[in-house]
Coordinates of C-alpha atoms in Angstrom, one line a residue:
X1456 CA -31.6 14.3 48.5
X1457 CA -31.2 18.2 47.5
X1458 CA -27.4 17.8 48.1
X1459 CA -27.6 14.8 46.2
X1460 CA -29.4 16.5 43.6
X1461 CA -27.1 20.2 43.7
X1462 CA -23.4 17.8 43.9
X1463 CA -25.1 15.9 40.4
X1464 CA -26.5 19.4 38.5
X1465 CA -22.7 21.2 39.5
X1466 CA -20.2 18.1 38.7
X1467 CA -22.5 18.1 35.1
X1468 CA -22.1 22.0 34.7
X1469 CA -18.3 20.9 35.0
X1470 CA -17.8 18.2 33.0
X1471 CA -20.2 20.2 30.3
X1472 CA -17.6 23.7 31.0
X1473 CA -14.2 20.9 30.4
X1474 CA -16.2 19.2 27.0
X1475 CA -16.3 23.0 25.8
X1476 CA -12.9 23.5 26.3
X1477 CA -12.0 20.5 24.6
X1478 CA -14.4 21.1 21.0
X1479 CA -12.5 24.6 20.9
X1480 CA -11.1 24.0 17.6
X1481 CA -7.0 25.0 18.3
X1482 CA -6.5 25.2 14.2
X1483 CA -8.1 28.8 15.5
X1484 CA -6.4 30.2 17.9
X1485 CA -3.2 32.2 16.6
X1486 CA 0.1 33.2 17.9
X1487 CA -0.3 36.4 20.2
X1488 CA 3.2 37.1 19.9
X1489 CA 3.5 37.5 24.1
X1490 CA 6.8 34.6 23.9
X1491 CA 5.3 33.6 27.8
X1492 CA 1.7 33.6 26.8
X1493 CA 2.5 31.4 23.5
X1494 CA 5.5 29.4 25.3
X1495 CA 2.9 28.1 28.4
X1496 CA 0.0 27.2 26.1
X1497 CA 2.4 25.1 24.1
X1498 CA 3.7 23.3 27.5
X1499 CA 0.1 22.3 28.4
X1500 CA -0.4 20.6 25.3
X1501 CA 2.6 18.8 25.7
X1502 CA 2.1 18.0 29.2
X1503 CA 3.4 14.5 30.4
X1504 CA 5.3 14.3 27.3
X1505 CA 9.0 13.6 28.8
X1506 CA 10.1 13.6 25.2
X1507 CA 9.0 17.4 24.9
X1508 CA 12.1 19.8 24.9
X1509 CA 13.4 23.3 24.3
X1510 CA 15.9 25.8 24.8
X1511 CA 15.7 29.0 25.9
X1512 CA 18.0 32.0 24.0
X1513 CA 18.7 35.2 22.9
X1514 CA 18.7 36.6 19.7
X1515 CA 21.8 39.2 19.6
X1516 CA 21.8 38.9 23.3
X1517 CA 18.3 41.2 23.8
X1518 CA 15.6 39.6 22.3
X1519 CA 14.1 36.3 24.0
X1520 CA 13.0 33.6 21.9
X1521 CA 12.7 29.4 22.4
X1522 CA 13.5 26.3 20.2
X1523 CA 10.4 23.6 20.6
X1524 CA 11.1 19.9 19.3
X1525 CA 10.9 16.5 20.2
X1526 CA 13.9 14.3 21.9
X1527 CA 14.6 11.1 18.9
X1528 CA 13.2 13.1 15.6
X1529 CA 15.7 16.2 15.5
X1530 CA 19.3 16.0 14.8
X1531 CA 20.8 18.4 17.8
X1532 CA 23.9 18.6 16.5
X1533 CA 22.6 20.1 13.3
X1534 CA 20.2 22.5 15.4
X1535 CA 23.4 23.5 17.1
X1536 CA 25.2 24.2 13.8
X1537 CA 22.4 25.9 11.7
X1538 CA 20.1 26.6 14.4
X1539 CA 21.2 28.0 17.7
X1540 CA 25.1 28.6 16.7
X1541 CA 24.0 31.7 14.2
X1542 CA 21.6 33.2 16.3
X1543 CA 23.9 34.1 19.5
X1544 CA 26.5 35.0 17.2
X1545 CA 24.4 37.3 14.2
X1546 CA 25.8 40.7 13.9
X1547 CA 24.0 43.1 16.5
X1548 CA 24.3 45.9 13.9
X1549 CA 22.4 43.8 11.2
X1550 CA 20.0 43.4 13.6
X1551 CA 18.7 45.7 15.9
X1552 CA 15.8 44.7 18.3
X1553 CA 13.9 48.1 16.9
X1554 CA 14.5 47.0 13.5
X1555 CA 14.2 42.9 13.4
X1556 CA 12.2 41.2 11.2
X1557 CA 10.8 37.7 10.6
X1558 CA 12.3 38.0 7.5
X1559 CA 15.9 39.1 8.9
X1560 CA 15.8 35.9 11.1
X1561 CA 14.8 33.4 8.8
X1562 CA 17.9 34.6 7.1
X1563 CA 20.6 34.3 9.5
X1564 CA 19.0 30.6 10.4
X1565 CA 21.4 28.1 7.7
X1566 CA 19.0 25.3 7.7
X1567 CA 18.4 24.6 4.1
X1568 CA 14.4 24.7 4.7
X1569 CA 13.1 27.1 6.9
X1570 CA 8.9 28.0 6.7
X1571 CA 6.4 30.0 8.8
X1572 CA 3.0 29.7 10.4
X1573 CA 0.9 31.9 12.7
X1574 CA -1.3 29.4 14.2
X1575 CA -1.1 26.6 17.1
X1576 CA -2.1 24.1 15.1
X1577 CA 0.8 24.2 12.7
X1578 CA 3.2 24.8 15.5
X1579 CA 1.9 21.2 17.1
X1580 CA 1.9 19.7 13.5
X1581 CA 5.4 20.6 12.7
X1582 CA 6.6 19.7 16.2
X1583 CA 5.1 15.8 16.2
X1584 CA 6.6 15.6 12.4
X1585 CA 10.3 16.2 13.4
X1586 CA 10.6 20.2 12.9
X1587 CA 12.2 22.2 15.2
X1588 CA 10.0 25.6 16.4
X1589 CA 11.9 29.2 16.8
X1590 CA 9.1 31.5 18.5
X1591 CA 10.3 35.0 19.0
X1592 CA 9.0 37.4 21.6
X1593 CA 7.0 39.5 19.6
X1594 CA 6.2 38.1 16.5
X1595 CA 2.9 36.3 15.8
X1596 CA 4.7 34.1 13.7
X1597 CA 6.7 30.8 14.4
X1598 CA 10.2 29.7 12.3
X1599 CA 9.9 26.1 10.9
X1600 CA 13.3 25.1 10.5
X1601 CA 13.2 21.3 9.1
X1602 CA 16.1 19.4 10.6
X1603 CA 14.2 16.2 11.5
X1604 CA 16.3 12.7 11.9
X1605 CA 15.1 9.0 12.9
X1606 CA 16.5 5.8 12.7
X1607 CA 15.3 4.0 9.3
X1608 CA 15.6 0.9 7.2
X1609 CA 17.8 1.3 4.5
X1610 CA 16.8 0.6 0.8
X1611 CA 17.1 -3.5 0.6
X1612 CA 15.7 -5.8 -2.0
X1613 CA 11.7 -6.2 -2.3
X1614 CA 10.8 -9.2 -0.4
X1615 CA 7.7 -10.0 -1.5
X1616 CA 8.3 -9.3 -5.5
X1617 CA 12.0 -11.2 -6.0
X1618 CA 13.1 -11.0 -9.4
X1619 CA 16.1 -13.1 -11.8
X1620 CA 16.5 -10.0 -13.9
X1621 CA 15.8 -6.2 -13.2
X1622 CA 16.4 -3.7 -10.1
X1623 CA 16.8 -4.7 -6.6
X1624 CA 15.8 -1.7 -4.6
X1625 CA 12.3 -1.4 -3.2
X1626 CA 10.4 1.0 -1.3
X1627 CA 11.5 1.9 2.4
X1628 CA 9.2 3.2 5.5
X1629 CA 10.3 6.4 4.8
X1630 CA 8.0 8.9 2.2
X1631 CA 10.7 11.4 1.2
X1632 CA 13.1 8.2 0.6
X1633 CA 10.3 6.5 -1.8
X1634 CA 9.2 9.6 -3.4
X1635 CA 13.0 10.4 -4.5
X1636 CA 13.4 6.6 -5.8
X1637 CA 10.6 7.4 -8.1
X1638 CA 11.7 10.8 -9.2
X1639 CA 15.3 9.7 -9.9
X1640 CA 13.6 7.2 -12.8
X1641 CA 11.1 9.8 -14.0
X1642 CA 13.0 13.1 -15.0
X1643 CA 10.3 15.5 -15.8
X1644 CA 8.4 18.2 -14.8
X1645 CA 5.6 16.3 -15.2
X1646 CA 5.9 14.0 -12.4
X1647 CA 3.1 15.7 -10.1
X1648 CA 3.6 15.1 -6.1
X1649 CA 0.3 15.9 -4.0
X1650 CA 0.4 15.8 -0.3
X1651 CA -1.9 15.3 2.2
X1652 CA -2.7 14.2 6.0
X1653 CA -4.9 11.5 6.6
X1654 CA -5.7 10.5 10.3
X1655 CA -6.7 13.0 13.4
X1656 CA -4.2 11.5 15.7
X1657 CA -1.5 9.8 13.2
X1658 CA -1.4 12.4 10.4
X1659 CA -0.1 10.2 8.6
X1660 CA 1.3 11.7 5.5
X1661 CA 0.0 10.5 1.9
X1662 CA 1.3 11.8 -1.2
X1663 CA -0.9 11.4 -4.8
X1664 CA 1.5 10.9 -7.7
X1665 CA 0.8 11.0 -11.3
X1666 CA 2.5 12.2 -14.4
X1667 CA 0.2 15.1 -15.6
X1668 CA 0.1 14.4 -19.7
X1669 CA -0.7 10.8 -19.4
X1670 CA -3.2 10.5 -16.6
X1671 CA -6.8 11.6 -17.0
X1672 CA -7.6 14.2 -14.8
X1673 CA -11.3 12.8 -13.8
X1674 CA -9.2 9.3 -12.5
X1675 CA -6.9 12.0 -10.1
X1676 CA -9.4 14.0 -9.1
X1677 CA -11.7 10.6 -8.2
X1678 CA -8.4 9.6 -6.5
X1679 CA -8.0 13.0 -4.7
X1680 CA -11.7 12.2 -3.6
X1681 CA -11.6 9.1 -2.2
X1682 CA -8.4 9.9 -0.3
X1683 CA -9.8 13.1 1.6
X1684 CA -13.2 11.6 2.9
X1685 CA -11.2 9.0 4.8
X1686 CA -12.2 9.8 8.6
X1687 CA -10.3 7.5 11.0
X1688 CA -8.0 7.9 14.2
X1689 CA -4.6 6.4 12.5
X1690 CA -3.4 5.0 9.3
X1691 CA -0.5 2.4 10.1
X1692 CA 0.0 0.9 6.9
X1693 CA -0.9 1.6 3.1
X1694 CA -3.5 -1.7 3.7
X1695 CA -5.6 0.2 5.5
X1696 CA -6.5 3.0 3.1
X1697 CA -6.9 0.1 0.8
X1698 CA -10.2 -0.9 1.9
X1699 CA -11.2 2.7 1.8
X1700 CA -10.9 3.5 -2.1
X1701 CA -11.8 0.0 -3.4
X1702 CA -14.9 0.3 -5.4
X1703 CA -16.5 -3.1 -3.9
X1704 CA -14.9 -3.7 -0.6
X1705 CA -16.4 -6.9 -0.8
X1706 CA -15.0 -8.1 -3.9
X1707 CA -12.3 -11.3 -3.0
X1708 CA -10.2 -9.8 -5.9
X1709 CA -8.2 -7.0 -5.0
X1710 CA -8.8 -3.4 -7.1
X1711 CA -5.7 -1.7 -5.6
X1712 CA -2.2 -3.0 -6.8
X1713 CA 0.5 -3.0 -3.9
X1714 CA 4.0 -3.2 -4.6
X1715 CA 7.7 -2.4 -3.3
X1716 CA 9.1 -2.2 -6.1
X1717 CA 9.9 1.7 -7.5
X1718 CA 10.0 0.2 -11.5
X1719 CA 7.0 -1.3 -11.6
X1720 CA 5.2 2.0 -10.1
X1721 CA 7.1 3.9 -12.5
X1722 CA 5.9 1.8 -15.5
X1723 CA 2.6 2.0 -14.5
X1724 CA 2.7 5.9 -14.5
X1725 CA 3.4 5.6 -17.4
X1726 CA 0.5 3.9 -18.5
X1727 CA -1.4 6.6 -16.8
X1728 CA -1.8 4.9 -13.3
X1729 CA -1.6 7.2 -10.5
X1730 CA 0.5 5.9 -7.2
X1731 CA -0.3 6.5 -3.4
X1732 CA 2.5 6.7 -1.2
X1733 CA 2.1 6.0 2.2
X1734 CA 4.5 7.3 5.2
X1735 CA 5.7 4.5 7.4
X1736 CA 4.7 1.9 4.7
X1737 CA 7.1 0.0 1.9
X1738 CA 3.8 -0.7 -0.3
X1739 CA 2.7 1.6 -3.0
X1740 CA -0.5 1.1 -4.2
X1741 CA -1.4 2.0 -7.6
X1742 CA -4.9 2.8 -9.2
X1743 CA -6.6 1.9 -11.1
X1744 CA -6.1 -1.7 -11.8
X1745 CA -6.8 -4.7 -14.0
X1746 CA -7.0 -8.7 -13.6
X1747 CA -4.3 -9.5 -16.0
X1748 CA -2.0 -6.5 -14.6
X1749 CA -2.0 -8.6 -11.9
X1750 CA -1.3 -11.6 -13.6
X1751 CA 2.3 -9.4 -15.1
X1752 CA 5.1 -9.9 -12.8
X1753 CA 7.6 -7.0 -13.4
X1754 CA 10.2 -9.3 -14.7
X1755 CA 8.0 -9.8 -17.8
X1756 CA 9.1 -6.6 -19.1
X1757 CA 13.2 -7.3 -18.9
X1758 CA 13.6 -10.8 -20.5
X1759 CA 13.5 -11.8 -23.9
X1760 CA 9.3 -11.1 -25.2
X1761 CA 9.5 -15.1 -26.3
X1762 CA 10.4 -17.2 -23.1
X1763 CA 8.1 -13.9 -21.1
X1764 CA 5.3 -15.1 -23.8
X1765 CA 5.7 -18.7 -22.1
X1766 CA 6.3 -17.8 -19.0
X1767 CA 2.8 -16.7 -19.3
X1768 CA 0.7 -19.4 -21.0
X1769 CA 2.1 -21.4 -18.2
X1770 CA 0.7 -19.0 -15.4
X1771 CA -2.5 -18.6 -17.1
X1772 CA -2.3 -22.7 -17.0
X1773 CA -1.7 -22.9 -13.2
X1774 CA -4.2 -20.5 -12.4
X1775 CA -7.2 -22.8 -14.1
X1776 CA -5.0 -25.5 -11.9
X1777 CA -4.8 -23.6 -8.4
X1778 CA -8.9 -22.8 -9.2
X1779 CA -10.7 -26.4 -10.0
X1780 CA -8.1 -29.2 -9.6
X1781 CA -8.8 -30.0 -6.4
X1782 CA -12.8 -29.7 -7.5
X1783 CA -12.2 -31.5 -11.1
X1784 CA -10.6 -34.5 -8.3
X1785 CA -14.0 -34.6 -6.9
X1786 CA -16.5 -34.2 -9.5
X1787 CA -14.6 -37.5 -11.1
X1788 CA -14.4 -39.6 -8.4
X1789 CA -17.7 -38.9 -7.1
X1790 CA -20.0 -38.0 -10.4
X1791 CA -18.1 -38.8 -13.7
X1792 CA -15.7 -41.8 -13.2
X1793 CA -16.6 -42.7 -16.8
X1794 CA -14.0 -39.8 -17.5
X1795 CA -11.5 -41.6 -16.5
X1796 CA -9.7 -44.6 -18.4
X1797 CA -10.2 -47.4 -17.0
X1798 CA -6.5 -48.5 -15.5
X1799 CA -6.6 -45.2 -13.7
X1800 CA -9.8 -45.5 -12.6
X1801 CA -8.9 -48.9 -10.9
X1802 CA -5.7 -47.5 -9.6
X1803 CA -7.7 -44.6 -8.0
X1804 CA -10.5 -46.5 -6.7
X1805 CA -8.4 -49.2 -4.8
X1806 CA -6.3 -46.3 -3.3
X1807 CA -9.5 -45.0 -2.2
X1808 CA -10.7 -48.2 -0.8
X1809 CA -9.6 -48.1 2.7
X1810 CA -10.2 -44.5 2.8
X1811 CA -13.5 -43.8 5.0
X1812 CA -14.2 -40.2 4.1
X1813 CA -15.9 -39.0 0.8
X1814 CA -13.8 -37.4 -1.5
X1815 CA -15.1 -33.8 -0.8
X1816 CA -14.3 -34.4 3.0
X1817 CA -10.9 -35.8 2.1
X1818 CA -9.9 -33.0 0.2
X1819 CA -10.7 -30.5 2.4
X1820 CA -8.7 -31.7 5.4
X1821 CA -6.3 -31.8 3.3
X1822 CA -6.6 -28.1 2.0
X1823 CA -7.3 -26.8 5.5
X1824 CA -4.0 -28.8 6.7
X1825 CA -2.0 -27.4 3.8
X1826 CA -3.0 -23.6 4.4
X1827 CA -2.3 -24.3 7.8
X1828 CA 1.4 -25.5 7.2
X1829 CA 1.6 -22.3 4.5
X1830 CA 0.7 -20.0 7.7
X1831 CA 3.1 -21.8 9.9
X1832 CA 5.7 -21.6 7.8
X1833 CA 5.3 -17.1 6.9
X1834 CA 4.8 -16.9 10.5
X1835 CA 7.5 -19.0 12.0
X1836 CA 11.1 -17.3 11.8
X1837 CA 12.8 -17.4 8.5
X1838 CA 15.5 -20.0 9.0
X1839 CA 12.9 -22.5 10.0
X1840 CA 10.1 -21.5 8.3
X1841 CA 10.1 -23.2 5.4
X1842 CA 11.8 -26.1 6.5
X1843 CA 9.5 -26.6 8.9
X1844 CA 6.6 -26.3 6.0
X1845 CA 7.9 -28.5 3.5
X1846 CA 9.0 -31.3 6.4
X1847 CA 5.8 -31.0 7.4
X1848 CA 3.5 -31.5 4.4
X1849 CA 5.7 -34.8 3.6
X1850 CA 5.6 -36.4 7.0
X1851 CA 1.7 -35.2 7.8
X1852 CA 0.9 -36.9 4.0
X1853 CA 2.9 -39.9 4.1
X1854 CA 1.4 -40.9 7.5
X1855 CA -2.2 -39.5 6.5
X1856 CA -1.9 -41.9 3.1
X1857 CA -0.5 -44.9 5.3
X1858 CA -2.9 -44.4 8.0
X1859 CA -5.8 -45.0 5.4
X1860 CA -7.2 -41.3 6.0
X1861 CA -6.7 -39.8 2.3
X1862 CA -6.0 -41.6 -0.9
X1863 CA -2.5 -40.8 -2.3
X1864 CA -3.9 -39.2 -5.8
X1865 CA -5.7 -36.8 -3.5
X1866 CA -2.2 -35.6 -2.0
X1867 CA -0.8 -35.2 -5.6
X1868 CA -3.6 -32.9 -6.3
X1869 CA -3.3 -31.1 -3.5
X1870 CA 0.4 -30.8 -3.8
X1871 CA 0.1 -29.8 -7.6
X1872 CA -2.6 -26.9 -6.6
X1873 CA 0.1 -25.6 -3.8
X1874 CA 2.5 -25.2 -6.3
X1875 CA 0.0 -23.8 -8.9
X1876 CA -1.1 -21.3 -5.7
X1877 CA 2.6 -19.9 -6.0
X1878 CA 2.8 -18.6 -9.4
X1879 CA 1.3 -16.2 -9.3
X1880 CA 3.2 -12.7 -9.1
X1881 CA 0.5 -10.6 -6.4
X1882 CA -0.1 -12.2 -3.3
X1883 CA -3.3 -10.3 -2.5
X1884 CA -4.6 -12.4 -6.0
X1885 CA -3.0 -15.6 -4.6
X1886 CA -5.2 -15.3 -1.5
X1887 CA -8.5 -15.0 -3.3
X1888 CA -8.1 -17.7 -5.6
X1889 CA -7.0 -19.8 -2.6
X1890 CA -10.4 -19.0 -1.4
X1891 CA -12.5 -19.0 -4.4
X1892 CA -10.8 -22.7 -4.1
X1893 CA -13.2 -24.0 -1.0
X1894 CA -16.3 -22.4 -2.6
X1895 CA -15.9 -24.8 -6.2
X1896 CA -14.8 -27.3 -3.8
X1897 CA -18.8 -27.5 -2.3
X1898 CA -20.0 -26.6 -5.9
X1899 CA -18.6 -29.9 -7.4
X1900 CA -19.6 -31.8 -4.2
X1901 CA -22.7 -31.3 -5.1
X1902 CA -23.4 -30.8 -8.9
X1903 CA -20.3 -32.5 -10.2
X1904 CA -19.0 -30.7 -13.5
X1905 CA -22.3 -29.3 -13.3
X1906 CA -21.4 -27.1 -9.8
X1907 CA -17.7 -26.3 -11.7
X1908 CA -19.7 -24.6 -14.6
X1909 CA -21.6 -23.0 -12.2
X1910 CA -19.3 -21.8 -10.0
X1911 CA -17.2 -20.1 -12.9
X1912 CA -20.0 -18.5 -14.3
X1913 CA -20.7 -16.7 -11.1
X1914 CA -17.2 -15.7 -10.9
X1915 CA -16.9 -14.2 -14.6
X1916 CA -20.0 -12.6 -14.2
X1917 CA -18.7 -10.9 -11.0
X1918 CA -15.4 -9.9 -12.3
X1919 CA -17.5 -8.6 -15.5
X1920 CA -18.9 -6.3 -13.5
X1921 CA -16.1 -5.3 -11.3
X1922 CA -14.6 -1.8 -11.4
X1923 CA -11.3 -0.5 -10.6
X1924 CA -12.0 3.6 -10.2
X1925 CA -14.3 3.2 -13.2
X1926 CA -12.0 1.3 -14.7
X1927 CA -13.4 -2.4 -15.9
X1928 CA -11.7 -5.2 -14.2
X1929 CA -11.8 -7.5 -17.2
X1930 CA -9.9 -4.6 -19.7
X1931 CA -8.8 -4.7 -22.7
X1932 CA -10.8 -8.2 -23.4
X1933 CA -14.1 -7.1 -21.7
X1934 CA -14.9 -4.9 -23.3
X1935 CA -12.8 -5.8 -26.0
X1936 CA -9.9 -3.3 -27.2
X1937 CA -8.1 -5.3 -29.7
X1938 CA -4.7 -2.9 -30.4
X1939 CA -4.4 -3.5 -26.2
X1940 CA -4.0 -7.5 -26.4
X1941 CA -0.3 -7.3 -26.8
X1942 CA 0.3 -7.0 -23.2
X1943 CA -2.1 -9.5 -21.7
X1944 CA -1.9 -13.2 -22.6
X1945 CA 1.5 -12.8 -24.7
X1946 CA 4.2 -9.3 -24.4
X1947 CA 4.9 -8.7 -28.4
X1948 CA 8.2 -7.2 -28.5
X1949 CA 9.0 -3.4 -26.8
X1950 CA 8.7 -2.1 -30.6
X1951 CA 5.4 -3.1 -31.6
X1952 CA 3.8 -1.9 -28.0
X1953 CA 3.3 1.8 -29.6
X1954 CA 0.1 2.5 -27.5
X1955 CA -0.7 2.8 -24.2
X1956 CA -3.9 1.4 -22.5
X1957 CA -7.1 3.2 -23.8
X1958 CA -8.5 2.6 -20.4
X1959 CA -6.5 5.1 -18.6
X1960 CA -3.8 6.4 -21.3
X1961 CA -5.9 7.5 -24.0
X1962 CA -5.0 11.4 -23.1
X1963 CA -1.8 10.4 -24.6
X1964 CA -1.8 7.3 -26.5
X1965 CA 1.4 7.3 -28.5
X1966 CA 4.3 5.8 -26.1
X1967 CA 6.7 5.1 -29.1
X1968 CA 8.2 7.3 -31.9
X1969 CA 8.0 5.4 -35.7
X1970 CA 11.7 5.2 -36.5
X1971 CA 12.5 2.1 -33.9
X1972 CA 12.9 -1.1 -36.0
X1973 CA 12.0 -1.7 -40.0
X1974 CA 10.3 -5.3 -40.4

């Protein structure tokens, strides 16, 4: 029992000795400037990475020094050239081993960005983002010499936001690439770039971008906030900072604004949005935001203000549809058939007679099937997706109709509300009206007309209340700005919009000069 007792107390001493080991914080520890000492420690932190290499050399063949990188983010050949190539052949003279400098080195190396650091920690962060390492025997500091290359999509069209007229470039994986897409539209000084890390083992890189004079400086530094109390192992995708910064993370309705396309994140700087760029993501998100921004789809704002004005009222029109036709369908049929003249009502009701479901059962197998062929056809592969999806919905209704399980208006209505679903330009909005569809579904099946008024209530008065950074979600009409209705419901023409948004551009309001067009 004692050496029972002795093997626990001495394998705990152990395991509590390794845990110290592990908490010492290596953002601590500095270069000694012993090449050996520095080079090992480096090794063991690397060990049973097989993707780990360096070269060993000499700097005007006396003193020692190593390159550090990683096999698949460096370009070699450019190391070679503006790297290694320089420093066996530098000029003995210019440099004498007595006399060398970290300066001297730095500028014999021909990399066009070249940095220094004296701790571990930025040596490990600069060798898992692409950077090659020069440590020199001797010197406390490390060379970061930036010649990092990976494989990467190139610049295609946005997938997710098509558009008839306007540009056809949208945001890549890549930061750099997204953050120079948005500085090659906005040629000022006063295009503001933050970066930051988010993630202890991704470091993911996140970049805050705002144009100084327009945005309000308490939405940035909010923004700046938010972003830096994120504590999580990895970011993989903008999506997932998302749910971080929303003001009510259990809202249905989205408060963050994703997008790929580079225009419609430049407009909305303007407007004195800021954007988040996320590494290894094609979304930008874009704070704060509003309900009827994300009714706008960026074409709005390159066709002619007229058919754009219509294009509009027709999407404001399908939204009301996507929301309550299905429920409208069954507070009729079940509560109010008075509503209905009286040849339709008889054409309904005898469609309905062989069905042996209620209507509220009937129409949700037949939203659950239709979501169900929606999924099937995003997930399938492209060139059978959506054959498969449309092919499916006709044969699956046809046979459901004839087989006496739904009534044949009920497919109308459920085909019209698909449609309706597909207007509208943000597909994060598009899923929660799809849901916000079941819930007045069971609010008509019970109450009739009376549940529909009930259940839109409840959703004005939530989306009253909704915030988007401070920002409310219902702005300009609650609260009510007047001179900011020319963008919502209609788009008056490019020379009447003088203002910006009082919500988040009221630090520079004016947007137009007064000499543009005489009417």
């Amino acid at each position: 029992m004692g050496r029972l007792r002795w093997k626990k107390n001495f394998t705990s001493k152990i395991e509590n000795d390794l845990q110290d080991k592990i908490q010492v914080p290596i953002e601590k520890d500095k270069l000694s400037g012993n090449l050996d000492k520095d080079f090992n420690h480096i090794k063991q932190l690397f060990e049973g990475a097989q993707d780990f290499a360096y070269r060993e050399l000499k700097i005007c063949s006396s003193n020692s020094a190593v390159i550090l990188f990683l096999n698949g983010l460096v370009n070699v050949e450019r190391m070679e050239l503006h790297v290694i190539n320089p420093l066996n052949s530098c000029n003995r003279e210019l440099l004498k081993p007595s006399e060398l400098t970290i300066g001297q080195i730095k500028a014999v190396i021909s990399s066009a960005q070249v940095s220094h650091g004296g701790t571990f920690q930025e040596v490990i962060d600069q060798i898992l983002s692409g950077g090659t390492i020069l440590l020199v025997n001797g010197f406390g500091e490390a060379l970061f010499i930036s010649e990092q290359y990976w494989e990467q999509r190139s610049v295609d069209e946005p997938v997710s936001e098509s558009v008839v007229l306007g540009p056809r470039e949208g945001f890549t994986e890549n930061i750099r690439t997204n953050a120079s897409m948005i500085r090659r539209r906005l040629k000022t000084t006063k295009l503001k770039m933050e970066y930051m890390k988010i993630g202890t083992h991704s470091k993911t890189e996140v970049a805050i971008t705002y144009l100084e004079d327009i945005a309000q400086a308490s939405i940035v530094e909010e923004v700046r906030s938010r972003l830096k109390r994120i504590d999580i192992d990895s970011i993989e995708d903008s999506g997932y900072i998302v749910e971080f910064i929303e003001d009510q993370p259990f809202s249905v309705f989205p408060q963050v604004l994703q997008t790929e396309r580079p225009d419609r994140v430049v407009g909305n700087l303007l407007e004195g949005k800021i954007g988040i760029i996320v590494a290894n993501s094609p979304f930008v998100l874009i704070v704060p935001i509003t309900f009827f921004e994300m009714m706008n789809s960026p074409e709005d704002y390159y066709g002619r203000f007229i058919m754009t004005s219509f294009i509009r009222f027709i999407r404001y029109l399908f939204l009301v549809i996507a929301l309550l036709f299905p429920s409208i369908y069954i507070a009729v049929t079940t509560f109010h058939q008075e509503l209905l003249p009286t040849n339709l009502l008889f054409s309904v009701a005898s469609s309905r007679e062989k069905v042996p479901f209620p209507a509220v059962v009937e129409a949700l197998l037949m939203e659950i099937t239709f979501e169900a062929l929606r999924e099937a056809g995003l997930r399938l592969p492209k060139p059978i997706g959506s054959t498969v999806s449309i092919v499916g919905a006709l044969v699956i209704g046809q046979a459901a109709v004839e087989a006496g399980i739904v009534s044949a208006p009920l497919v109308i209505v459920v085909a019209t509300t698909g449609i309706a679903s597909f207007m509208f330009p943000n597909y994060a909005l598009t899923g929660a009206i799809r849901l916000l569809r079941f819930f007045m579904i069971f609010f008509s099946a019970m109450l009739g007309f009376y549940g529909i008024l009930l259940g839109v209530l409840f959703i004005m008065v939530h989306l009253v209340q909704l915030r988007s950074f401070g920002v409310p979600y219902l702005a300009p009409v609650a609260p009510l700005k007047f001179n900011n209705l020319k963008d919502i419901f209609i788009r008056v023409p490019w020379w009447k919009m003088e203002d910006r948004s009082q919500q988040t551009g009221k630090r520079n309001l004016r947007r137009l000069g007064t000499r543009n067009r005489k009417y």
